[in-house]
Amino acid sequence: MTNQQRTIARVVEYSGIGLFTGEEVKLCFRPATENMGIYFVRNDIAGRPKISANTETVSDCERQISLQKNGVGIKSVEHVMAALAGLGIDNIEIEMNGKEIPAGDGSSLLFTRLLKGAGIIHQKEQKKNFYLQCKLEVTNGDASIVALPYDKGLSLSYILDFNGSFLNRQCFEIEMTEKNFMSQIAPARTFGLSTSVEEFKRLGLGKGVTDDNTFVLHEDGTVKKPLSMTPATLRFPNECVRHKILDIIGDLYLTNLVLHARIIATKSGHNLNARMAKKIIEISKNQTNN
Ligand SMILES: [Zn+2]
């Protein structure tokens, strides 16, 4: 992989429904110049406010990642961020006419196909590489993420464990390359637990859930579509753990860095992922200053 920054060659669009809001939103991906980074533009709000995707704009990490600047927010950015990380895109404008990124099929596949279809071009400036030099750790109860020095690139491991219910323990490990991301991670879809469905309804969440953008794990080990409750077909036997890695890839890309590190995550979610991204940014600033 070259070390030059990348953007897309032409404008591409997509419309779809947000998983939490159920609202239809139109996205328009546009090329952006060097060092502009990844940023969203809300064209439905006066002044077309811009919200950059980085650790400073993260405002909510419950079940998804929201960004906010000057009171203007964007919801559910993680799967599009993962697609951008997987394709090595550094600079892009994502214009949208609503608050939530559409869910697509619940994975990053739609975004990777769309962006690859736009053509990806190299720019003059160099990417920002970061070689982790020390061990970092974030924990929350029995969930944790450890980051270790690793010079060969980004290696990710995840241990998914519901303590004997829902699924047997799933472990997956992958070296982050575009090819590995596209074939092994991007197609892995969002999932929910049957025990969370009622809580979701009570909280008024998941208005955009359809049989085509998520699946539900039941405690007896069955996997079903969320509305029709008919059996769901998995894309990989261990699709759940792969999706957890997809989320980490998207969340860590909020650092806007090409990470050279080994990430070992156990039962982590967006909250912990975002905390690790912030920790990496703090360390990277110190390293640059030294
Ligand atoms: Zn996800």
Tab-separated table of C-alpha atoms and ligand atoms in Angstrom:
chain	number	residue	atom	x	y	z
A	1	MET	CA	0.000	0.000	0.000
A	2	THR	CA	1.386	3.399	-0.884
A	3	ASN	CA	1.745	6.021	1.803
A	4	GLN	CA	0.003	8.773	-0.153
A	5	GLN	CA	-3.304	10.195	1.048
A	6	ARG	CA	-6.387	9.123	-0.864
A	7	THR	CA	-9.768	10.495	-1.849
A	8	ILE	CA	-12.470	9.404	-4.291
A	9	ALA	CA	-12.373	10.340	-7.984
A	10	ARG	CA	-15.996	11.417	-8.433
A	11	VAL	CA	-19.219	12.139	-6.547
A	12	VAL	CA	-21.415	9.174	-5.547
A	13	GLU	CA	-24.783	9.127	-3.769
A	14	TYR	CA	-26.854	6.756	-1.689
A	15	SER	CA	-30.220	7.013	0.073
A	16	GLY	CA	-31.445	4.773	2.848
A	17	ILE	CA	-33.027	4.441	6.278
A	18	GLY	CA	-31.191	5.025	9.576
A	19	LEU	CA	-31.286	2.088	12.002
A	20	PHE	CA	-32.229	4.128	15.075
A	21	THR	CA	-34.306	6.983	13.655
A	22	GLY	CA	-35.979	5.147	10.770
A	23	GLU	CA	-35.585	8.335	8.742
A	24	GLU	CA	-34.578	8.305	5.104
A	25	VAL	CA	-31.365	10.225	4.501
A	26	LYS	CA	-29.536	10.956	1.252
A	27	LEU	CA	-25.745	10.807	1.381
A	28	CYS	CA	-23.496	12.454	-1.165
A	29	PHE	CA	-19.800	11.504	-1.054
A	30	ARG	CA	-17.494	14.091	-2.632
A	31	PRO	CA	-13.733	14.198	-3.223
A	32	ALA	CA	-11.822	16.400	-0.740
A	33	THR	CA	-8.382	17.955	-0.993
A	34	GLU	CA	-5.273	16.860	0.915
A	35	ASN	CA	-5.321	17.166	4.717
A	36	MET	CA	-9.044	18.043	4.772
A	37	GLY	CA	-9.775	14.752	6.507
A	38	ILE	CA	-13.168	13.056	6.761
A	39	TYR	CA	-16.045	15.437	7.408
A	40	PHE	CA	-19.823	15.516	7.268
A	41	VAL	CA	-21.958	18.424	6.025
A	42	ARG	CA	-25.611	18.789	7.087
A	43	ASN	CA	-27.251	20.424	4.064
A	44	ASP	CA	-30.668	20.402	5.796
A	45	ILE	CA	-29.490	22.977	8.342
A	46	ALA	CA	-28.925	26.677	7.627
A	47	GLY	CA	-25.265	27.495	7.053
A	48	ARG	CA	-24.526	23.884	6.039
A	49	PRO	CA	-22.579	23.094	9.235
A	50	LYS	CA	-19.520	20.880	8.939
A	51	ILE	CA	-18.618	18.199	11.491
A	52	SER	CA	-15.198	16.561	11.230
A	53	ALA	CA	-14.897	12.891	12.136
A	54	ASN	CA	-12.324	12.741	14.917
A	55	THR	CA	-12.046	11.912	18.606
A	56	GLU	CA	-12.907	15.486	19.640
A	57	THR	CA	-16.320	15.511	17.975
A	58	VAL	CA	-17.463	12.166	19.471
A	59	SER	CA	-20.549	12.927	21.567
A	60	ASP	CA	-22.252	9.576	22.189
A	61	CYS	CA	-20.974	5.998	22.070
A	62	GLU	CA	-24.051	4.032	23.179
A	63	ARG	CA	-24.715	1.261	20.616
A	64	GLN	CA	-23.338	3.517	17.834
A	65	ILE	CA	-21.037	6.514	17.427
A	66	SER	CA	-22.470	10.028	17.223
A	67	LEU	CA	-20.473	13.135	16.390
A	68	GLN	CA	-21.427	16.665	17.331
A	69	LYS	CA	-20.141	20.175	16.805
A	70	ASN	CA	-21.844	23.418	17.868
A	71	GLY	CA	-24.995	21.476	18.711
A	72	VAL	CA	-25.275	19.808	15.290
A	73	GLY	CA	-25.027	16.036	15.290
A	74	ILE	CA	-24.482	13.007	13.061
A	75	LYS	CA	-25.493	9.534	14.230
A	76	SER	CA	-24.220	6.009	13.419
A	77	VAL	CA	-20.989	6.899	11.635
A	78	GLU	CA	-19.089	3.697	12.481
A	79	HIS	CA	-19.823	1.523	9.453
A	80	VAL	CA	-19.005	4.248	6.953
A	81	MET	CA	-15.844	5.040	8.965
A	82	ALA	CA	-14.868	1.362	8.766
A	83	ALA	CA	-15.337	1.410	4.982
A	84	LEU	CA	-13.136	4.511	4.700
A	85	ALA	CA	-10.469	2.878	6.912
A	86	GLY	CA	-10.611	-0.333	4.899
A	87	LEU	CA	-10.136	1.499	1.613
A	88	GLY	CA	-7.488	3.837	3.047
A	89	ILE	CA	-9.489	6.985	2.225
A	90	ASP	CA	-8.125	9.997	4.136
A	91	ASN	CA	-10.055	12.924	2.686
A	92	ILE	CA	-13.756	12.976	1.835
A	93	GLU	CA	-16.826	15.156	2.232
A	94	ILE	CA	-20.045	13.350	3.162
A	95	GLU	CA	-23.014	15.615	2.652
A	96	MET	CA	-26.313	14.482	4.175
A	97	ASN	CA	-29.843	15.852	4.511
A	98	GLY	CA	-30.625	14.300	7.905
A	99	LYS	CA	-29.080	13.137	11.128
A	100	GLU	CA	-28.382	9.434	10.794
A	101	ILE	CA	-26.176	7.536	8.334
A	102	PRO	CA	-28.343	4.941	6.535
A	103	ALA	CA	-27.907	1.372	7.773
A	104	GLY	CA	-27.719	-0.259	4.333
A	105	ASP	CA	-27.565	-4.000	4.966
A	106	GLY	CA	-26.099	-3.474	8.455
A	107	SER	CA	-22.506	-3.969	7.303
A	108	SER	CA	-19.918	-1.837	5.477
A	109	LEU	CA	-20.389	-3.621	2.167
A	110	LEU	CA	-22.621	-1.039	0.575
A	111	PHE	CA	-20.229	1.798	1.400
A	112	THR	CA	-17.118	-0.070	0.234
A	113	ARG	CA	-18.774	-0.933	-3.081
A	114	LEU	CA	-20.050	2.600	-3.565
A	115	LEU	CA	-16.683	4.217	-2.799
A	116	LYS	CA	-14.687	1.729	-4.844
A	117	GLY	CA	-17.115	2.364	-7.685
A	118	ALA	CA	-16.343	6.077	-7.422
A	119	GLY	CA	-12.667	5.294	-8.040
A	120	ILE	CA	-9.985	5.942	-5.434
A	121	ILE	CA	-7.155	8.300	-6.303
A	122	HIS	CA	-3.810	9.043	-4.690
A	123	GLN	CA	-2.969	12.554	-3.582
A	124	LYS	CA	0.356	14.326	-3.148
A	125	GLU	CA	0.546	14.526	0.654
A	126	GLN	CA	1.674	11.630	2.844
A	127	LYS	CA	-0.628	9.735	5.203
A	128	LYS	CA	-0.203	10.186	8.954
A	129	ASN	CA	1.344	6.975	10.265
A	130	PHE	CA	1.512	6.244	13.957
A	131	TYR	CA	3.746	3.522	15.395
A	132	LEU	CA	2.626	2.695	18.915
A	133	GLN	CA	5.642	2.482	21.239
A	134	CYS	CA	4.038	1.397	24.503
A	135	LYS	CA	1.220	-0.742	25.851
A	136	LEU	CA	-2.187	0.939	26.230
A	137	GLU	CA	-5.226	-0.513	27.972
A	138	VAL	CA	-8.828	0.486	28.584
A	139	THR	CA	-11.225	-1.608	30.644
A	140	ASN	CA	-14.827	-1.634	31.771
A	141	GLY	CA	-15.740	-4.572	34.008
A	142	ASP	CA	-14.749	-7.732	32.137
A	143	ALA	CA	-14.451	-5.888	28.807
A	144	SER	CA	-11.056	-4.611	27.718
A	145	ILE	CA	-8.915	-3.451	24.832
A	146	VAL	CA	-5.149	-3.771	24.912
A	147	ALA	CA	-2.977	-2.088	22.270
A	148	LEU	CA	0.624	-3.222	21.849
A	149	PRO	CA	3.520	-2.111	19.649
A	150	TYR	CA	3.515	-3.903	16.291
A	151	ASP	CA	5.566	-2.634	13.371
A	152	LYS	CA	3.984	-4.653	10.561
A	153	GLY	CA	0.710	-2.715	10.377
A	154	LEU	CA	-2.579	-3.103	12.213
A	155	SER	CA	-3.471	-6.481	13.670
A	156	LEU	CA	-6.864	-6.949	15.344
A	157	SER	CA	-8.138	-9.744	17.579
A	158	TYR	CA	-11.522	-9.926	19.218
A	159	ILE	CA	-12.914	-12.337	21.797
A	160	LEU	CA	-16.722	-12.355	21.842
A	161	ASP	CA	-18.192	-14.076	24.859
A	162	PHE	CA	-21.743	-13.943	26.234
A	163	ASN	CA	-20.754	-16.115	29.208
A	164	GLY	CA	-22.234	-19.306	27.854
A	165	SER	CA	-25.525	-17.887	26.556
A	166	PHE	CA	-26.440	-17.012	22.941
A	167	LEU	CA	-23.237	-18.250	21.313
A	168	ASN	CA	-20.181	-20.242	22.072
A	169	ARG	CA	-17.174	-18.017	22.459
A	170	GLN	CA	-16.059	-16.618	19.103
A	171	CYS	CA	-12.503	-15.430	18.485
A	172	PHE	CA	-11.214	-13.864	15.301
A	173	GLU	CA	-7.916	-12.318	14.327
A	174	ILE	CA	-7.010	-10.409	11.189
A	175	GLU	CA	-4.224	-8.372	9.667
A	176	MET	CA	-5.683	-5.122	8.345
A	177	THR	CA	-5.188	-4.991	4.593
A	178	GLU	CA	-7.658	-3.735	2.023
A	179	LYS	CA	-8.088	-7.244	0.656
A	180	ASN	CA	-8.681	-8.792	4.102
A	181	PHE	CA	-11.084	-6.037	5.071
A	182	MET	CA	-13.125	-6.333	1.872
A	183	SER	CA	-13.426	-10.119	1.948
A	184	GLN	CA	-13.416	-10.960	5.666
A	185	ILE	CA	-14.860	-7.982	7.552
A	186	ALA	CA	-16.881	-5.563	5.376
A	187	PRO	CA	-19.794	-8.024	4.767
A	188	ALA	CA	-20.307	-8.783	8.502
A	189	ARG	CA	-23.645	-7.340	9.631
A	190	THR	CA	-25.012	-5.745	12.779
A	191	PHE	CA	-26.703	-8.079	15.227
A	192	GLY	CA	-28.838	-7.786	18.352
A	193	LEU	CA	-29.611	-10.050	21.283
A	194	SER	CA	-33.161	-11.300	21.765
A	195	THR	CA	-33.059	-10.059	25.378
A	196	SER	CA	-32.427	-6.497	24.166
A	197	VAL	CA	-35.386	-6.330	21.792
A	198	GLU	CA	-37.903	-5.308	24.463
A	199	GLU	CA	-35.511	-2.735	25.933
A	200	PHE	CA	-35.000	-1.322	22.447
A	201	LYS	CA	-38.761	-0.962	21.975
A	202	ARG	CA	-39.202	0.597	25.432
A	203	LEU	CA	-36.491	3.171	24.701
A	204	GLY	CA	-37.980	3.882	21.284
A	205	LEU	CA	-34.805	2.753	19.512
A	206	GLY	CA	-34.370	0.790	16.335
A	207	LYS	CA	-37.178	2.451	14.373
A	208	GLY	CA	-35.356	1.590	11.145
A	209	VAL	CA	-34.738	-2.090	11.916
A	210	THR	CA	-35.785	-4.327	9.019
A	211	ASP	CA	-35.288	-7.991	8.177
A	212	ASP	CA	-32.550	-6.877	5.791
A	213	ASN	CA	-30.306	-4.745	8.013
A	214	THR	CA	-29.794	-6.761	11.195
A	215	PHE	CA	-30.317	-10.180	12.732
A	216	VAL	CA	-31.148	-11.362	16.230
A	217	LEU	CA	-29.361	-13.970	18.319
A	218	HIS	CA	-31.569	-16.069	20.569
A	219	GLU	CA	-30.458	-17.805	23.724
A	220	ASP	CA	-31.256	-21.234	22.277
A	221	GLY	CA	-28.568	-20.572	19.655
A	222	THR	CA	-30.929	-19.779	16.773
A	223	VAL	CA	-30.447	-16.753	14.527
A	224	LYS	CA	-33.546	-14.980	13.236
A	225	LYS	CA	-34.640	-11.968	11.237
A	226	PRO	CA	-35.870	-9.274	13.634
A	227	LEU	CA	-39.380	-8.592	12.257
A	228	SER	CA	-40.610	-11.775	10.588
A	229	MET	CA	-38.706	-13.946	13.126
A	230	THR	CA	-37.881	-16.333	10.291
A	231	PRO	CA	-34.463	-18.016	10.302
A	232	ALA	CA	-31.635	-15.750	9.164
A	233	THR	CA	-28.771	-16.994	7.015
A	234	LEU	CA	-25.370	-15.929	8.250
A	235	ARG	CA	-22.700	-14.729	5.834
A	236	PHE	CA	-19.975	-16.316	7.990
A	237	PRO	CA	-20.447	-18.831	10.837
A	238	ASN	CA	-18.696	-16.281	13.076
A	239	GLU	CA	-20.300	-13.174	11.537
A	240	CYS	CA	-20.868	-11.608	14.982
A	241	VAL	CA	-17.222	-11.456	16.017
A	242	ARG	CA	-16.276	-10.175	12.566
A	243	HIS	CA	-18.796	-7.359	12.948
A	244	LYS	CA	-17.253	-6.468	16.307
A	245	ILE	CA	-13.901	-6.087	14.517
A	246	LEU	CA	-15.602	-3.967	11.830
A	247	ASP	CA	-16.856	-1.633	14.578
A	248	ILE	CA	-13.376	-1.357	16.137
A	249	ILE	CA	-11.832	-0.546	12.752
A	250	GLY	CA	-14.381	2.235	12.223
A	251	ASP	CA	-14.067	3.595	15.750
A	252	LEU	CA	-10.252	3.617	15.759
A	253	TYR	CA	-10.286	5.502	12.446
A	254	LEU	CA	-11.590	8.472	14.428
A	255	THR	CA	-7.876	8.934	15.225
A	256	ASN	CA	-7.392	9.817	11.512
A	257	LEU	CA	-4.142	7.843	11.744
A	258	VAL	CA	-2.712	4.827	9.976
A	259	LEU	CA	-2.132	2.721	13.075
A	260	HIS	CA	0.743	0.327	13.480
A	261	ALA	CA	-0.348	-1.634	16.528
A	262	ARG	CA	-1.703	-4.948	17.721
A	263	ILE	CA	-5.210	-4.564	19.140
A	264	ILE	CA	-6.596	-7.281	21.407
A	265	ALA	CA	-10.213	-6.651	22.359
A	266	THR	CA	-12.351	-8.694	24.737
A	267	LYS	CA	-16.110	-8.033	24.821
A	268	SER	CA	-15.586	-4.370	23.937
A	269	GLY	CA	-18.184	-2.051	22.416
A	270	HIS	CA	-18.243	1.465	20.990
A	271	ASN	CA	-17.671	3.103	24.355
A	272	LEU	CA	-14.424	1.303	25.006
A	273	ASN	CA	-13.366	1.572	21.349
A	274	ALA	CA	-13.788	5.363	21.485
A	275	ARG	CA	-11.852	5.538	24.760
A	276	MET	CA	-8.972	3.651	23.127
A	277	ALA	CA	-9.091	6.003	20.112
A	278	LYS	CA	-8.781	8.981	22.501
A	279	LYS	CA	-5.908	7.337	24.334
A	280	ILE	CA	-4.053	6.753	21.064
A	281	ILE	CA	-4.528	10.406	20.104
A	282	GLU	CA	-3.146	11.590	23.467
A	283	ILE	CA	-0.094	9.342	23.122
A	284	SER	CA	0.458	10.331	19.495
A	285	LYS	CA	0.482	14.031	20.432
A	286	ASN	CA	3.087	13.397	23.121
A	287	GLN	CA	5.165	11.374	20.718
A	288	THR	CA	5.070	14.141	18.108
A	289	ASN	CA	6.021	16.755	20.701
A	290	ASN	CA	9.082	14.830	21.886
B	1	ZN	ZN	-21.646	-2.018	14.080
